[in-house]
Amino acid sequence: MSNTNSFQPVALEHASRLINHGPTVLITSSDGTRRNVMAAAWSMPVEFTPPRIAVVIDKHTFTRELIAASGTFAICLPGSALVDLTHAVGSTSGRTMDKFEHFAIGTETSSVLKLPVLSSGCSAWLECRLIPERHSEDAYDTCFAEVAGAAADARIFRNGHWLFDDSNAALQTIHHLGGGNFICAGSVVRASAP
Amino acid sequence: MSNTNSFQPVALEHASRLINHGPTVLITSSDGTRRNVMAAAWSMPVEFTPPRIAVVIDKHTFTRELIAASGTFAICLPGSALVDLTHAVGSTSGRTMDKFEHFAIGTETSSVLKLPVLSSGCSAWLECRLIPERHSEDAYDTCFAEVAGAAADARIFRNGHWLFDDSNAALQTIHHLGGGNFICAGSVVRASAP
């Protein structure tokens, strides 16, 4: 299992690599009083520099309400050890309970935007500032954001590169196929030079 | 290797599952005279019904020019046997050559929008109609589109579900970590009920 003692800052120009391969993520948010965590399979980088991402967050979710209030959210990357938790926080609403308490999720405070992030089981996180885009948010539930800070567990991401190997399987990203089925990362293949 | 004899139509309400897990894709396009294929790591569904997706395509690419002309494009999902080809078409421009000819890529014509799609090595494709969104295209290179048709190789996607197993490794999706390094799908894990 991860703990954030192994976390190191990720240079902002490398932040896109954290979600380049399409992992399922956890979105954490807070309005200062209330907080929430939800799962999201639909996210992607949209720009390297400045580092920007897009993520689909249904407009009816409690998370959208918190993001509207704070203008910020974090994207945490659950490792394979958190498959059940990811599915659980993706299947429940934080409007009527504090999911961190309900599921006994330990948190700490992110360094730049002071957001709640998971203190165990994640390989990385990105701290994001919403770029208000009313039309995309309304029409496609698509939220654009700029990455203000990023950090990753040095056991699996170092010097701007993912290092997937047998030693860090529990931290490796998961990718939701639907219906609670996830693929875990398998072998890494290096393409031949074109 | 795949061949499209095994392809079956995918119901539009299941189309989002084809890219739900964040695979790297190939985007094919044509203006009726010229055609192109490029790699894209940054795509995601944005809506189940109607089936809509978002994909980042740099505004300076030849693909954007062809999409502007035709209003359509296809998203093909390369299997792990196409890692080198995916990297190659992602590292070259189709403005000065026909990449299909240059890389000896066999094509056929998609059934709904009559787009060129790969006839070998892919697990699935989605035929997409651009939803013109000038601001998102300009500011974030993000193109929204509606899925007008989808098909998948029944050896790996049947009845609306992915079936990753040892028998179809060459068709399994690839996920770009950056720099020509891809992860292939590993084991499938089913989350416990929350």
PDB file of C-alpha atoms in Angstrom, chain A residues 10-18 47-51 147 150 157 160:
ATOM      1  CA  VAL A  10       5.854  16.439 -10.184  1.00  0.00           C
ATOM      2  CA  ALA A  11       7.034  19.231 -12.475  1.00  0.00           C
ATOM      3  CA  LEU A  12       4.006  20.868 -14.042  1.00  0.00           C
ATOM      4  CA  GLU A  13       5.272  20.178 -17.556  1.00  0.00           C
ATOM      5  CA  HIS A  14       5.070  16.468 -16.738  1.00  0.00           C
ATOM      6  CA  ALA A  15       1.641  16.574 -15.127  1.00  0.00           C
ATOM      7  CA  SER A  16      -0.201  15.441 -18.269  1.00  0.00           C
ATOM      8  CA  ARG A  17       1.688  12.137 -18.181  1.00  0.00           C
ATOM      9  CA  LEU A  18      -0.086  11.199 -14.974  1.00  0.00           C
ATOM     10  CA  GLU A  47      -2.693  20.767 -23.096  1.00  0.00           C
ATOM     11  CA  PHE A  48       0.908  20.246 -21.953  1.00  0.00           C
ATOM     12  CA  THR A  49       1.836  23.851 -21.226  1.00  0.00           C
ATOM     13  CA  PRO A  50       0.064  25.355 -19.437  1.00  0.00           C
ATOM     14  CA  PRO A  51      -0.993  21.974 -18.044  1.00  0.00           C
ATOM     15  CA  VAL A 147      -3.182  21.993 -13.041  1.00  0.00           C
ATOM     16  CA  ALA A 150       1.009  17.639  -8.889  1.00  0.00           C
ATOM     17  CA  PHE A 157       6.584   7.749 -11.023  1.00  0.00           C
ATOM     18  CA  GLY A 160       8.625  12.581 -15.137  1.00  0.00           C
TER      19      GLY A 160
END
